[in-house]
Coordinates of C-alpha atoms in Angstrom, one line a residue:
M3 CA 4.1 -23.1 -6.1
V4 CA 3.8 -21.7 -9.7
R5 CA 0.2 -22.1 -10.6
E6 CA -0.5 -21.7 -14.3
R7 CA -4.0 -23.1 -14.5
V8 CA -7.2 -22.9 -12.4
G9 CA -10.2 -25.2 -13.0
I10 CA -13.6 -25.5 -11.5
M11 CA -12.5 -28.3 -9.1
D12 CA -9.8 -26.0 -7.7
I13 CA -12.5 -23.5 -6.9
V14 CA -14.8 -26.1 -5.3
R15 CA -11.9 -27.6 -3.2
G16 CA -10.8 -24.1 -2.1
Y17 CA -14.3 -23.0 -1.1
L18 CA -15.0 -26.2 0.9
S19 CA -11.6 -26.1 2.6
R20 CA -12.6 -22.9 4.4
G21 CA -14.9 -24.7 6.8
A22 CA -18.1 -22.9 7.6
P23 CA -18.6 -20.7 4.5
R24 CA -20.9 -18.1 6.2
T25 CA -23.1 -18.1 3.1
A26 CA -25.6 -15.6 4.5
T27 CA -22.7 -13.0 5.0
A28 CA -21.4 -13.6 1.5
V29 CA -24.9 -13.1 0.0
K30 CA -25.2 -9.9 2.0
G31 CA -21.9 -8.6 0.5
L32 CA -23.0 -9.5 -3.0
V33 CA -26.3 -7.7 -2.6
S34 CA -24.5 -4.6 -1.2
L35 CA -22.2 -4.6 -4.2
A36 CA -25.2 -4.9 -6.6
R37 CA -27.0 -2.0 -4.9
A38 CA -24.0 0.3 -4.6
S39 CA -24.6 3.6 -6.4
R40 CA -22.3 6.6 -6.9
D41 CA -25.3 8.9 -6.7
A42 CA -26.5 7.6 -3.3
H43 CA -26.1 9.7 -0.1
D44 CA -23.9 7.1 1.5
S45 CA -20.4 7.5 3.0
I46 CA -17.9 6.1 5.4
G47 CA -18.8 8.6 8.1
L48 CA -22.5 7.7 7.8
R49 CA -21.6 4.0 8.3
V50 CA -19.8 4.8 11.5
Q51 CA -22.7 6.9 12.7
R52 CA -25.3 4.2 11.9
I53 CA -23.3 1.5 13.8
A54 CA -22.9 3.9 16.7
E55 CA -26.7 4.4 16.8
R56 CA -27.6 0.7 16.5
H57 CA -24.7 -0.9 18.5
P58 CA -23.2 1.9 20.7
E59 CA -21.6 -0.6 23.1
R60 CA -19.6 -2.5 20.5
V61 CA -15.8 -2.0 20.5
A62 CA -14.9 -0.1 17.3
V63 CA -11.1 0.3 17.6
R64 CA -8.3 -0.6 20.0
D65 CA -4.6 -0.2 20.2
A66 CA -2.1 -1.2 22.9
R67 CA -3.0 2.0 24.9
R68 CA -6.8 2.5 24.6
G69 CA -10.0 1.5 23.0
L70 CA -13.1 3.2 21.8
S71 CA -16.7 1.9 21.4
Y72 CA -18.6 2.9 18.3
F73 CA -20.4 5.4 20.4
A74 CA -17.2 6.9 21.8
L75 CA -15.5 6.9 18.4
N76 CA -18.4 8.7 16.8
Q77 CA -18.6 11.3 19.6
L78 CA -14.8 12.0 19.4
A79 CA -14.9 12.2 15.6
N80 CA -17.9 14.6 15.8
R81 CA -16.1 17.0 18.1
W82 CA -13.1 17.0 15.8
A83 CA -15.4 17.4 12.8
H84 CA -17.0 20.5 14.4
W85 CA -13.4 21.9 15.1
L86 CA -12.5 21.4 11.5
Q87 CA -15.7 23.3 10.4
Q88 CA -14.7 26.1 12.8
Q89 CA -11.5 26.4 10.8
G90 CA -13.4 26.8 7.6
V91 CA -13.0 23.2 6.3
G92 CA -15.9 22.2 4.1
P93 CA -16.9 19.6 1.5
G94 CA -14.0 18.8 -0.9
D95 CA -11.4 20.5 1.1
G96 CA -8.2 18.6 1.9
V97 CA -7.1 17.8 5.5
A98 CA -3.6 16.5 5.9
L99 CA -3.2 13.8 8.5
L100 CA 0.3 12.9 9.8
M101 CA 0.2 10.3 12.6
E102 CA 1.4 6.8 13.4
N103 CA -0.9 3.9 13.9
R104 CA -3.2 4.6 16.9
V105 CA -6.8 5.1 17.8
E106 CA -6.7 8.8 17.3
M107 CA -5.6 8.4 13.6
L108 CA -8.9 6.6 12.9
A109 CA -10.8 9.3 14.8
A110 CA -9.1 12.0 12.7
V111 CA -10.0 10.2 9.4
T112 CA -13.6 9.7 10.5
A113 CA -13.9 13.4 11.5
T114 CA -12.6 14.5 8.1
V115 CA -14.8 12.4 6.0
K116 CA -17.9 13.1 8.1
I117 CA -18.0 16.7 6.8
G118 CA -17.3 15.8 3.2
A119 CA -13.7 16.8 3.4
V120 CA -10.8 14.7 2.0
A121 CA -8.3 13.0 4.3
G122 CA -4.7 13.1 2.9
L123 CA -3.0 10.2 4.5
L124 CA 0.6 11.2 4.7
N125 CA 3.4 8.7 5.0
H126 CA 5.1 9.4 8.4
N127 CA 8.4 8.0 7.1
Q128 CA 8.7 10.8 4.6
R129 CA 11.0 13.8 5.3
G130 CA 12.1 17.0 3.6
E131 CA 11.0 17.9 0.1
V132 CA 9.2 14.6 -0.4
L133 CA 6.9 15.3 2.6
A134 CA 6.5 18.9 1.6
H135 CA 5.5 17.8 -1.9
S136 CA 2.9 15.4 -0.5
I137 CA 1.4 18.1 1.7
R138 CA 1.2 20.5 -1.2
L139 CA -0.8 17.9 -3.2
V140 CA -3.4 17.7 -0.4
K141 CA -3.8 21.6 -0.5
P142 CA -4.8 21.3 3.1
R143 CA -7.2 23.7 4.8
A144 CA -6.0 22.1 8.1
L145 CA -3.4 19.7 9.3
I146 CA -3.8 17.2 12.2
V147 CA -0.4 16.0 13.4
G148 CA 0.5 13.4 16.0
A149 CA 3.2 14.4 18.5
E150 CA 5.3 11.4 17.5
C151 CA 5.7 12.9 14.1
A152 CA 7.5 16.0 15.3
P153 CA 10.8 15.0 13.6
A154 CA 9.0 14.8 10.3
V155 CA 7.5 18.2 10.8
D156 CA 10.9 19.6 11.8
S157 CA 12.3 18.5 8.4
I158 CA 10.2 21.0 6.5
V159 CA 9.2 24.7 6.9
L160 CA 5.5 24.0 7.4
R161 CA 4.5 27.6 7.0
E162 CA 6.0 27.7 3.6
V163 CA 4.2 24.5 2.6
A164 CA 0.8 25.2 4.0
P165 CA 0.8 28.9 5.0
D166 CA -2.9 29.3 5.8
A167 CA -3.7 26.0 7.3
P168 CA -4.2 25.7 11.1
V169 CA -2.3 22.9 12.8
A170 CA -3.9 20.7 15.4
W171 CA -1.5 18.7 17.6
V172 CA -2.6 15.4 19.1
A173 CA -0.6 14.2 22.1
D174 CA 0.8 10.7 22.0
G175 CA -0.1 9.2 25.4
D176 CA 1.2 11.7 28.0
A177 CA 0.6 15.3 27.3
A178 CA 3.5 16.9 25.4
E179 CA 4.4 20.5 24.7
V180 CA 2.5 21.9 21.8
P181 CA 4.7 23.6 19.2
S182 CA 4.4 27.3 18.6
G183 CA 1.6 28.0 16.1
A184 CA -0.3 24.8 16.8
V185 CA -3.2 24.1 19.1
D186 CA -3.9 21.0 21.2
L187 CA -6.8 19.4 19.4
E188 CA -8.2 17.5 22.4
T189 CA -8.3 20.7 24.5
D190 CA -9.5 23.0 21.8
S191 CA -12.4 20.7 20.8
A192 CA -13.4 19.5 24.3
T193 CA -16.3 21.9 24.7
L194 CA -17.6 21.5 21.1
S195 CA -20.8 19.6 20.3
A196 CA -20.6 15.8 20.0
A197 CA -23.7 15.7 17.8
D198 CA -23.5 14.3 14.3
P199 CA -22.7 17.0 11.8
E200 CA -25.5 17.8 9.4
A201 CA -23.0 17.7 6.5
T202 CA -22.6 13.9 6.9
A203 CA -26.1 13.2 5.5
R204 CA -25.2 15.2 2.4
V205 CA -22.0 13.3 1.4
Q206 CA -22.5 11.3 -1.8
A207 CA -20.8 8.0 -2.5
A208 CA -19.1 9.5 -5.6
N209 CA -17.4 12.2 -3.5
P210 CA -13.6 11.7 -2.7
A211 CA -12.9 10.4 0.8
F212 CA -9.1 10.0 0.9
Y213 CA -5.9 10.8 -0.9
I214 CA -3.7 7.7 -0.8
F215 CA -0.1 8.4 -1.9
T216 CA 1.6 6.3 -4.5
S217 CA 5.1 6.6 -5.8
G218 CA 4.0 6.3 -9.4
T219 CA 6.6 6.7 -12.1
T220 CA 7.3 10.4 -12.0
G221 CA 9.7 10.2 -9.0
M222 CA 7.7 12.2 -6.5
P223 CA 4.5 10.9 -4.7
K224 CA 1.2 11.2 -6.5
A225 CA -2.1 11.5 -4.6
A226 CA -4.6 8.8 -5.8
V227 CA -8.2 9.7 -5.1
M228 CA -10.3 7.1 -3.2
S229 CA -14.0 7.8 -3.4
H230 CA -16.5 6.8 -0.7
N231 CA -18.1 4.5 -3.4
R232 CA -15.0 2.6 -4.2
W233 CA -14.2 2.2 -0.5
L234 CA -17.7 1.0 0.3
R235 CA -17.6 -1.4 -2.7
A236 CA -14.3 -2.9 -1.4
A237 CA -15.8 -3.2 2.1
A238 CA -18.7 -5.2 0.7
G239 CA -16.8 -7.2 -1.8
V240 CA -13.8 -8.1 0.3
G241 CA -15.1 -7.7 3.8
L242 CA -18.5 -9.5 3.4
A243 CA -18.5 -11.4 0.2
S244 CA -14.9 -12.7 0.4
L245 CA -13.8 -12.6 4.0
R246 CA -17.4 -13.2 5.4
M247 CA -16.8 -10.8 8.3
R248 CA -19.2 -10.8 11.2
A249 CA -19.8 -8.6 14.2
D250 CA -17.9 -11.0 16.5
D251 CA -14.7 -10.8 14.4
V252 CA -11.6 -8.9 15.6
F253 CA -9.4 -7.7 12.8
F254 CA -5.7 -7.2 13.7
C255 CA -4.0 -4.5 11.5
P256 CA -0.2 -4.3 11.8
L257 CA 0.2 -2.3 8.6
P258 CA 0.4 1.6 8.6
L259 CA -3.0 3.2 8.1
Y260 CA -1.6 5.3 5.2
H261 CA -1.6 2.0 3.2
N262 CA -4.7 1.2 1.3
N263 CA -4.8 -2.4 2.5
A264 CA -5.0 -1.1 6.0
L265 CA -7.3 1.9 5.6
T266 CA -9.6 0.4 3.0
L267 CA -9.5 -3.4 3.2
A268 CA -8.9 -3.8 7.0
W269 CA -11.1 -0.9 8.2
G270 CA -13.6 -1.4 5.4
A271 CA -14.1 -5.1 6.3
V272 CA -14.6 -4.1 9.9
L273 CA -17.1 -1.4 9.2
A274 CA -19.0 -3.6 6.8
A275 CA -19.7 -6.0 9.6
G276 CA -19.8 -3.6 12.6
A277 CA -16.8 -5.6 14.0
E278 CA -13.7 -4.5 15.9
L279 CA -10.3 -3.2 14.6
Y280 CA -7.2 -3.7 16.6
I281 CA -4.3 -1.4 15.4
G282 CA -0.7 -2.4 15.9
R283 CA 1.6 0.5 16.3
R284 CA 4.2 -1.0 14.0
F285 CA 5.0 -4.5 12.7
S286 CA 7.3 -6.7 14.7
A287 CA 8.1 -10.2 13.4
S288 CA 9.1 -11.4 16.9
R289 CA 6.1 -10.0 18.7
F290 CA 3.4 -10.4 15.9
W291 CA 1.7 -13.6 17.1
D292 CA 1.8 -12.5 20.8
E293 CA 0.2 -9.2 19.9
L294 CA -2.3 -10.9 17.7
R295 CA -3.2 -13.4 20.5
A296 CA -3.5 -10.5 23.0
A297 CA -6.0 -8.8 20.6
D298 CA -7.9 -12.2 20.4
A299 CA -7.9 -11.6 16.6
T300 CA -9.7 -13.7 14.1
V301 CA -8.5 -12.0 10.9
F302 CA -5.3 -10.0 10.1
C303 CA -3.9 -8.2 7.1
Y304 CA -0.5 -8.7 5.5
I305 CA 1.9 -7.8 2.8
G306 CA 4.2 -10.5 1.2
E307 CA 7.4 -9.4 3.0
L308 CA 5.6 -9.6 6.4
C309 CA 4.8 -13.3 5.8
R310 CA 8.4 -14.0 4.9
Y311 CA 9.6 -12.3 8.1
L312 CA 7.2 -14.4 10.1
L313 CA 8.4 -17.6 8.5
Q314 CA 12.1 -16.7 9.2
Q315 CA 11.3 -16.5 12.9
P316 CA 12.3 -19.5 15.0
E317 CA 9.5 -22.0 15.2
R318 CA 7.5 -22.0 18.5
E319 CA 5.2 -24.7 19.9
N320 CA 2.3 -22.2 19.9
D321 CA 2.7 -21.0 16.3
A322 CA -0.7 -22.4 15.4
R323 CA -2.4 -21.5 18.7
H324 CA -4.7 -18.6 17.9
R325 CA -8.3 -17.9 16.7
V326 CA -7.4 -16.7 13.2
R327 CA -9.7 -18.0 10.5
A328 CA -8.5 -15.8 7.6
C329 CA -5.9 -13.3 6.6
V330 CA -6.1 -10.8 3.7
G331 CA -3.3 -9.1 1.8
N332 CA -1.1 -9.0 -1.3
G333 CA 2.3 -10.1 -2.3
L334 CA 2.5 -13.6 -0.7
R335 CA 4.9 -15.4 -2.9
P336 CA 3.7 -18.7 -4.3
E337 CA 6.7 -20.6 -3.1
L338 CA 5.9 -19.5 0.5
W339 CA 2.2 -20.0 0.4
D340 CA 2.0 -23.7 1.6
A341 CA 4.7 -23.3 4.3
F342 CA 3.0 -20.1 5.7
Q343 CA -0.5 -21.7 5.6
K344 CA 0.6 -25.0 7.2
R345 CA 3.0 -23.7 9.9
F346 CA 0.5 -21.1 11.2
A347 CA -2.7 -23.1 10.5
I348 CA -4.5 -20.4 8.6
P349 CA -7.7 -21.8 6.9
H350 CA -8.2 -19.0 4.4
I351 CA -5.5 -16.9 2.8
N352 CA -7.4 -14.1 1.0
E353 CA -4.8 -12.8 -1.3
F354 CA -6.0 -9.8 -3.3
Y355 CA -4.8 -7.6 -6.1
G356 CA -5.5 -3.9 -6.4
A357 CA -3.9 -0.5 -6.7
S358 CA -4.6 2.7 -4.8
E359 CA -5.5 4.5 -8.1
G360 CA -7.0 1.4 -9.8
N361 CA -10.6 0.7 -10.7
L362 CA -10.8 -3.0 -9.9
V363 CA -9.9 -5.6 -7.2
F364 CA -9.2 -9.3 -7.5
T365 CA -9.9 -11.2 -4.3
N366 CA -9.3 -14.8 -3.4
S367 CA -12.9 -15.5 -2.4
F368 CA -12.6 -19.2 -3.3
N369 CA -9.4 -19.9 -1.4
V370 CA -7.4 -21.0 -4.5
A371 CA -3.8 -21.4 -3.4
G372 CA -1.3 -19.2 -5.2
S373 CA -3.9 -17.0 -6.8
C374 CA -4.6 -13.3 -6.4
G375 CA -8.2 -14.3 -6.8
F376 CA -11.3 -13.6 -8.9
C377 CA -12.7 -10.4 -10.4
P378 CA -16.1 -10.0 -12.0
L379 CA -15.3 -6.7 -13.7
S380 CA -14.0 -6.2 -17.2
Y381 CA -10.3 -6.7 -17.5
A382 CA -7.7 -8.1 -19.9
V383 CA -4.2 -9.4 -19.9
V384 CA -2.4 -8.2 -23.0
A385 CA 1.0 -8.9 -24.7
F386 CA 3.8 -6.7 -23.4
D387 CA 7.0 -5.5 -25.1
H388 CA 9.7 -5.7 -22.4
D389 CA 12.2 -3.7 -24.3
A390 CA 9.9 -0.8 -25.0
E391 CA 8.2 -1.3 -21.6
A392 CA 4.8 -0.8 -23.3
P393 CA 1.9 -3.0 -24.4
E394 CA 2.2 -4.4 -27.9
R395 CA 0.0 -3.0 -30.6
D396 CA -0.6 -4.5 -34.1
A397 CA -0.6 -2.7 -37.4
R398 CA -4.1 -1.4 -36.7
G399 CA -3.0 -0.1 -33.3
R400 CA -4.9 -2.7 -31.3
M401 CA -3.7 -4.9 -28.4
R402 CA -3.7 -8.7 -28.2
K403 CA -4.9 -10.7 -25.2
V404 CA -2.5 -13.4 -24.1
E405 CA -3.5 -17.1 -23.8
R406 CA -4.4 -18.8 -20.6
G407 CA -1.2 -19.5 -18.7
E408 CA 0.8 -16.7 -20.3
V409 CA 2.1 -13.5 -18.7
G410 CA 1.1 -10.1 -19.9
L411 CA 0.1 -6.6 -18.8
L412 CA -3.1 -6.3 -16.7
I413 CA -5.5 -3.6 -17.9
A414 CA -9.0 -2.8 -16.6
E415 CA -11.8 -1.3 -18.6
V416 CA -13.0 2.1 -17.5
S417 CA -16.8 2.3 -17.4
D418 CA -19.7 3.6 -15.3
R419 CA -19.5 0.4 -13.3
A420 CA -15.8 0.7 -12.8
P421 CA -14.8 4.4 -13.0
F422 CA -11.3 5.7 -12.7
D423 CA -11.0 8.2 -9.9
G424 CA -7.4 9.1 -10.9
Y425 CA -5.0 11.4 -9.1
T426 CA -5.2 15.0 -8.0
D427 CA -3.2 15.8 -11.1
P428 CA -5.3 15.4 -14.3
E429 CA -2.2 15.0 -16.5
A430 CA -0.9 12.2 -14.3
S431 CA -4.3 10.6 -14.5
E432 CA -4.4 10.7 -18.3
K433 CA -1.0 8.9 -18.4
K434 CA -2.5 5.9 -16.7
L435 CA -5.1 5.4 -19.4
L436 CA -4.9 3.4 -22.6
R437 CA -7.3 4.3 -25.4
D438 CA -8.5 2.5 -28.6
V439 CA -7.3 -0.8 -27.1
F440 CA -9.6 -3.3 -28.7
A441 CA -12.0 -0.9 -30.5
E442 CA -12.1 2.8 -31.4
G443 CA -13.1 4.9 -28.4
D444 CA -12.7 2.4 -25.6
C445 CA -10.6 3.3 -22.5
W446 CA -8.6 1.1 -20.2
F447 CA -6.6 1.6 -17.0
N448 CA -3.0 0.6 -17.2
T449 CA -2.1 -1.1 -13.9
G450 CA 1.6 -1.2 -14.8
D451 CA 1.7 -4.8 -13.5
L452 CA 2.6 -8.1 -15.2
V453 CA 0.3 -11.0 -14.3
R454 CA -0.4 -14.6 -15.4
D455 CA -3.9 -15.4 -16.7
I456 CA -4.6 -18.7 -14.9
G457 CA -8.2 -19.1 -16.0
M458 CA -11.6 -19.0 -14.4
R459 CA -11.2 -15.2 -14.2
H460 CA -8.2 -15.7 -11.8
I461 CA -4.8 -14.2 -12.1
Q462 CA -1.3 -14.6 -10.5
F463 CA 0.8 -11.5 -9.9
I464 CA 4.3 -11.7 -11.5
D465 CA 6.1 -8.3 -11.4
R466 CA 5.9 -4.5 -11.9
V467 CA 7.0 -2.6 -14.9
G468 CA 8.3 0.9 -15.4
D469 CA 10.3 3.0 -13.1
T470 CA 8.7 1.9 -9.8
F471 CA 9.7 -1.3 -7.9
R472 CA 8.6 -2.7 -4.6
W473 CA 10.9 -3.3 -1.7
K474 CA 10.1 -3.9 2.0
G475 CA 6.4 -3.6 1.2
E476 CA 6.8 -0.1 -0.2
N477 CA 6.8 1.3 -3.8
V478 CA 10.1 3.0 -4.6
A479 CA 10.2 5.6 -7.3
T480 CA 13.6 5.5 -9.0
T481 CA 13.6 9.2 -9.9
E482 CA 13.1 10.1 -6.3
V483 CA 16.2 8.1 -5.3
E484 CA 18.1 9.4 -8.3
R485 CA 17.4 13.0 -7.2
A486 CA 18.9 12.2 -3.8
V487 CA 22.0 10.5 -5.3
D488 CA 22.6 13.3 -7.8
A489 CA 22.7 15.8 -4.9
L490 CA 26.1 14.4 -3.9
P491 CA 28.9 16.6 -5.1
A492 CA 31.0 13.7 -6.4
I493 CA 28.2 12.2 -8.5
D494 CA 27.9 13.2 -12.2
E495 CA 24.9 11.0 -13.0
S496 CA 23.0 8.2 -11.5
I497 CA 20.6 5.4 -12.6
V498 CA 18.4 3.7 -10.1
Y499 CA 16.7 0.4 -10.6
G500 CA 15.5 -2.7 -8.8
V501 CA 17.3 -6.0 -8.8
E502 CA 16.1 -9.5 -7.8
V503 CA 17.7 -10.9 -4.7
P504 CA 17.3 -14.6 -3.8
G505 CA 14.9 -15.1 -0.9
Y506 CA 13.3 -11.7 -1.0
D507 CA 10.0 -10.3 -2.3
G508 CA 10.1 -7.4 -4.7
R509 CA 13.4 -5.9 -5.8
A510 CA 16.3 -4.4 -3.9
G511 CA 17.3 -0.9 -4.9
M512 CA 20.6 -0.5 -6.9
A513 CA 22.1 2.7 -8.1
G514 CA 24.6 2.9 -11.0
V515 CA 26.7 6.1 -10.5
L516 CA 29.1 8.0 -12.8
L517 CA 31.6 10.0 -10.8
H518 CA 32.9 13.4 -11.7
E519 CA 36.3 13.3 -13.2
G520 CA 39.0 12.9 -10.5
E521 CA 36.5 12.0 -7.7
R522 CA 36.6 8.8 -5.7
F523 CA 33.6 6.9 -4.3
D524 CA 33.2 7.5 -0.5
G525 CA 30.9 4.8 0.7
A526 CA 30.5 6.1 4.2
A527 CA 29.6 9.6 3.1
V528 CA 27.2 8.4 0.4
A529 CA 25.4 6.2 3.0
R530 CA 25.1 9.0 5.5
H531 CA 23.6 11.3 2.9
L532 CA 21.1 8.7 1.5
C533 CA 20.0 7.5 5.0
D534 CA 19.4 11.1 6.1
T535 CA 17.5 12.0 2.9
L536 CA 15.4 8.9 2.0
P537 CA 13.0 6.6 3.8
A538 CA 14.8 3.5 4.9
Y539 CA 13.1 1.3 2.3
A540 CA 14.2 3.6 -0.5
V541 CA 17.9 3.7 0.3
P542 CA 19.8 1.6 -2.3
V543 CA 21.2 -1.7 -1.1
F544 CA 23.8 -1.9 -3.9
I545 CA 25.8 0.8 -5.7
R546 CA 27.6 0.1 -9.0
V547 CA 30.4 2.7 -9.8
M548 CA 30.2 2.8 -13.6
A549 CA 32.9 3.8 -16.1
R550 CA 30.2 4.9 -18.6
V551 CA 26.4 5.2 -19.0
E552 CA 24.7 3.8 -22.0
T553 CA 21.6 5.4 -23.3
T554 CA 19.1 4.6 -26.1
G555 CA 18.6 6.7 -29.2
T556 CA 16.1 8.9 -27.3
F557 CA 18.6 9.3 -24.4
K558 CA 16.9 7.0 -22.1
H559 CA 19.0 4.9 -19.7
R560 CA 19.2 1.3 -20.7
K561 CA 18.0 -0.1 -17.4
V562 CA 17.0 -3.5 -18.9
D563 CA 20.7 -4.6 -19.2
L564 CA 21.6 -3.2 -15.8
K565 CA 18.7 -5.1 -14.1
K566 CA 19.9 -8.3 -15.8
A567 CA 23.5 -7.8 -14.6
G568 CA 22.3 -7.4 -11.0
F569 CA 24.8 -7.0 -8.2
D570 CA 27.4 -9.7 -9.2
P571 CA 30.6 -7.8 -10.2
A572 CA 31.4 -10.7 -12.6
A573 CA 28.4 -9.5 -14.7
C574 CA 29.1 -5.8 -14.4
D575 CA 31.7 -5.3 -17.1
G576 CA 34.5 -4.6 -14.6
D577 CA 32.6 -2.0 -12.7
A578 CA 33.0 -2.0 -8.9
V579 CA 29.9 -3.0 -6.9
H580 CA 29.3 -1.9 -3.3
V581 CA 26.8 -3.2 -0.7
L582 CA 25.3 -1.6 2.3
R583 CA 26.0 -4.2 4.9
D584 CA 25.9 -1.8 7.8
R585 CA 24.5 1.7 7.7
D586 CA 27.1 3.0 10.1
A587 CA 30.0 1.6 8.0
G588 CA 28.4 2.7 4.8
Y589 CA 28.9 1.1 1.3
T590 CA 31.8 -1.3 1.1
P591 CA 33.0 -3.4 -1.9
I592 CA 31.1 -6.6 -2.3
T593 CA 33.1 -9.7 -1.9
D594 CA 32.7 -13.3 -3.0
D595 CA 31.8 -14.2 0.7
D596 CA 29.2 -11.4 0.6
L597 CA 27.6 -12.8 -2.6
Q598 CA 27.5 -16.3 -1.1
A599 CA 26.0 -15.0 2.2
I600 CA 23.3 -13.1 0.3
R601 CA 22.4 -16.2 -1.8
D602 CA 22.4 -18.4 1.3
G603 CA 20.2 -16.0 3.2
R604 CA 22.9 -15.4 5.8
M605 CA 23.2 -11.6 5.1
R606 CA 20.1 -9.6 5.9
L607 CA 19.5 -6.6 3.6

């Protein structure tokens, strides 16, 4: 489904197709949005506290092992908050959190934001220097680590990364040995007060709440700042006005909590309504619907690849047997939309568009198929120069908006109503801003994404630009992968880029490598090194052994031509192309049978 136009009747039909529209809930969300103020003493921790006071018996969060009422969650978070204060953590200080999806992760997040500190949500898949870099960005005054993340911690020298930060260890189910230099958080906080910290009432909406890590275009992760205000606005706009969440909803979250669409959209929607969050430890396509039914969920969140995996599962007679009334996420490909919605009988697919560091969100409030949704804030879709990978400017230096139905770069105006919180690094923040776009002195946020303007203030996501591509639901920074490839003794130079693969969302990683003179390509050794060094989603699927590397006049790699050539050796100027069929076997030369298997969907990548 390639939708190029949206009219008023599309919106009316989509809205009516949702069944009971829960109008009162939608109005409540819109009122909350209108009243939101960056200067207010309002925060995520205060919202948890208020629900605990008014509805202590309601279930706040569950996983497969345990559940907590709002009263119990608030009390646990309060004890941990007092422990953090004992370590000298105060407003604005960073607290690094490294844990898989479970109830305790949400308690640690709540404890951190209750005292005005900033929770740095670390990706538990990271290892080595990438993880160390992320921790340094948080500048933690304390770390809270789940026992299941011991291998990640073992991959770095923690005392070199955060020499003065105390480490709190959180057992994963059965009590486990606490490493030397760490303390057991549950034991160490057991006798502390469970009263609400006084600091919670002083936290302002404008204050930072989280650091959400994004690959960006510099190669190493960047920490995007999420303020309480932006989180609360998303909770009201998506949770109430768009999803129409109520207290009797159960929200199933199979995505990692370090993702913004889990921590902000899923939990935000739940808190906005005082509903229940069920956290899946990790996504499993074969167990997804059984786990969702066991949770008795009415709403769930997704990323596009998750939907594809579910569609690829064998059909079952109970595929549509559930209580789901809506799902929310991003990246559902238009060609899969109808099949996914019909097979699993989902009344409302609430596709959204947003970025961790961005200042606007599109949300499919009106249930328009194939659309990222509607946004009331000021934005523009401008003409983009694909060769220069930059927005076009005319002789006066101004940009041009594309016509309805055309594709261009999405930019969002930065204003008091839609501020740009940026990154922890001011220089990185400035690079995301475009100035003097339509008039002298104006300022716009560059999303780095290509979208189609389909009218009625709706857009359709097309692709990403720059050095970051998306694979397996994760952003992959090419320079991070290039750094790992270049560490191999046989490699003289590498170029990493994403290539389109039939039947897959995003782009698969491909590395073009130039070998040192006299060296041969050892596919098994290269695979071992990359699999040990990089997260699984960042390991290149294809490697092209190049005879030469072409650069531009400014010595930049010509990735445009490489992307166009893809992984078919016939288009690669005689260069050998290798594919990672099996991680144990390593990279092996791609054959005609491999190419056909990939195109037919018989080879899983």
